[in-house]
XYZ file of C-alpha atoms in Angstrom:
153
model
C 123.460 -115.332 -162.692
C 120.197 -114.724 -160.340
C 121.120 -118.078 -158.426
C 124.526 -117.024 -157.926
C 122.900 -113.967 -155.895
C 120.447 -116.084 -154.013
C 123.275 -118.451 -152.590
C 125.393 -115.414 -151.863
C 125.202 -114.122 -147.874
C 126.309 -110.554 -147.484
C 128.924 -110.345 -145.092
C 128.244 -106.234 -144.411
C 124.999 -107.211 -142.255
C 126.891 -109.884 -140.087
C 128.783 -108.324 -137.027
C 132.362 -108.487 -137.462
C 133.519 -110.195 -134.325
C 137.137 -110.906 -133.040
C 136.443 -114.573 -132.115
C 133.844 -115.466 -135.551
C 129.779 -115.286 -136.008
C 129.349 -117.649 -133.047
C 129.582 -116.526 -129.856
C 128.229 -117.032 -126.439
C 125.295 -114.083 -125.951
C 125.692 -113.875 -122.408
C 129.354 -113.159 -121.578
C 130.547 -109.882 -122.393
C 131.876 -110.054 -126.499
C 134.761 -107.039 -125.033
C 136.578 -109.378 -122.615
C 140.455 -110.720 -123.598
C 141.436 -113.832 -123.423
C 144.703 -112.505 -122.158
C 143.059 -110.757 -119.099
C 141.345 -114.092 -118.172
C 144.234 -115.970 -118.104
C 146.254 -113.412 -116.357
C 143.329 -113.215 -113.305
C 143.002 -117.429 -113.236
C 147.054 -116.981 -113.085
C 146.661 -114.169 -110.177
C 143.445 -116.966 -108.209
C 145.817 -120.115 -108.416
C 148.877 -118.244 -106.980
C 147.041 -116.644 -104.369
C 144.594 -119.097 -103.713
C 147.689 -121.513 -103.125
C 149.391 -118.518 -100.910
C 146.490 -117.013 -98.867
C 144.480 -120.041 -98.645
C 145.266 -123.324 -99.172
C 149.084 -123.270 -97.661
C 148.001 -121.241 -94.477
C 144.929 -124.200 -93.856
C 147.199 -127.363 -94.785
C 150.469 -125.956 -92.770
C 148.018 -125.390 -89.790
C 146.074 -128.509 -90.068
C 149.143 -130.374 -90.034
C 150.446 -128.702 -87.318
C 147.574 -128.918 -85.215
C 147.188 -132.490 -86.304
C 150.833 -133.103 -85.043
C 150.285 -131.684 -81.957
C 147.457 -133.649 -81.174
C 149.214 -136.892 -81.660
C 152.042 -135.825 -79.641
C 149.837 -135.195 -76.754
C 147.990 -138.278 -77.275
C 144.310 -136.670 -78.173
C 144.936 -138.999 -81.690
C 146.415 -142.553 -81.590
C 149.673 -143.131 -83.584
C 149.328 -145.967 -86.110
C 151.745 -149.338 -85.233
C 152.798 -149.589 -88.614
C 152.871 -145.759 -90.252
C 153.356 -143.640 -87.087
C 151.785 -140.256 -87.519
C 152.499 -140.061 -91.215
C 149.220 -141.026 -92.337
C 146.874 -139.033 -89.889
C 149.440 -135.678 -90.621
C 149.258 -136.208 -94.542
C 145.683 -136.604 -94.722
C 145.146 -133.448 -92.425
C 147.367 -131.738 -95.222
C 145.671 -132.725 -97.905
C 142.599 -131.864 -96.322
C 143.638 -128.333 -95.465
C 144.785 -127.630 -99.001
C 141.462 -128.516 -100.798
C 139.532 -127.097 -98.283
C 141.801 -123.563 -98.775
C 141.667 -124.089 -102.754
C 137.473 -124.536 -102.870
C 137.521 -121.130 -100.305
C 138.694 -119.316 -102.616
C 136.446 -119.875 -105.575
C 133.965 -116.905 -104.616
C 137.319 -114.418 -104.686
C 137.962 -115.607 -108.147
C 134.321 -115.482 -109.227
C 134.191 -112.088 -107.931
C 137.723 -111.062 -109.944
C 136.138 -113.105 -113.401
C 132.938 -111.064 -113.034
C 134.765 -107.806 -113.320
C 136.475 -108.488 -116.350
C 132.903 -109.230 -117.754
C 132.918 -113.036 -117.184
C 129.451 -114.548 -116.454
C 129.684 -117.257 -113.434
C 127.773 -120.624 -113.381
C 125.427 -121.710 -110.908
C 122.160 -120.780 -109.094
C 120.617 -117.478 -111.261
C 122.775 -117.149 -114.367
C 120.080 -117.764 -116.676
C 117.969 -115.284 -115.000
C 118.825 -111.870 -116.664
C 118.766 -113.116 -120.009
C 116.290 -113.323 -122.700
C 116.760 -115.792 -125.070
C 114.128 -114.642 -127.709
C 115.402 -111.438 -128.092
C 118.837 -112.377 -127.236
C 119.598 -109.000 -125.264
C 119.782 -109.152 -121.336
C 118.225 -106.145 -121.433
C 114.408 -107.133 -122.723
C 111.188 -105.253 -120.818
C 108.931 -107.426 -121.849
C 110.981 -111.066 -120.693
C 111.769 -108.660 -116.941
C 108.042 -108.597 -116.963
C 106.992 -112.170 -116.537
C 110.409 -112.940 -114.575
C 109.289 -110.355 -112.059
C 105.551 -111.669 -112.476
C 106.092 -115.708 -113.427
C 103.797 -117.372 -116.037
C 100.497 -116.677 -113.390
C 100.805 -113.252 -112.875
C 102.620 -114.518 -108.999
C 105.549 -112.623 -108.246
C 108.566 -114.714 -108.693
C 111.158 -114.915 -106.075
C 114.716 -113.076 -107.074
C 117.662 -115.375 -107.579
C 120.334 -114.939 -105.064
C 123.516 -112.784 -105.954
């Protein structure tokens, strides 16, 4: 009987979370997947309509104008199509990439932590808390007691 009690782990001591026991300690546990999915959907639509499409159409128009005025030469076999298509694709990709910081800010408003420089700067793996005073002091002064520059935010 005592061996059964030793192997039994009480579930009352474990935190009751929606996603289970193992979750990322860095992200906000209260974020809902529906909100994140909605923001990603908005980001895809807005990046297309407000950045990618205008840059693509604009670069196509500028490239075709340059070919018409003789600044760029036409291909003997394909005409202006390769240069215009390449300009359109590059405009689309640059437009999508240029919207990434805006989407990152939208996701931060819901509590999703971004990846990149300074991602782990406020997290204390020893104490599993972003508000550990001991770790903040170590971060400010470094391991040798010298001040450490703050990560860009």
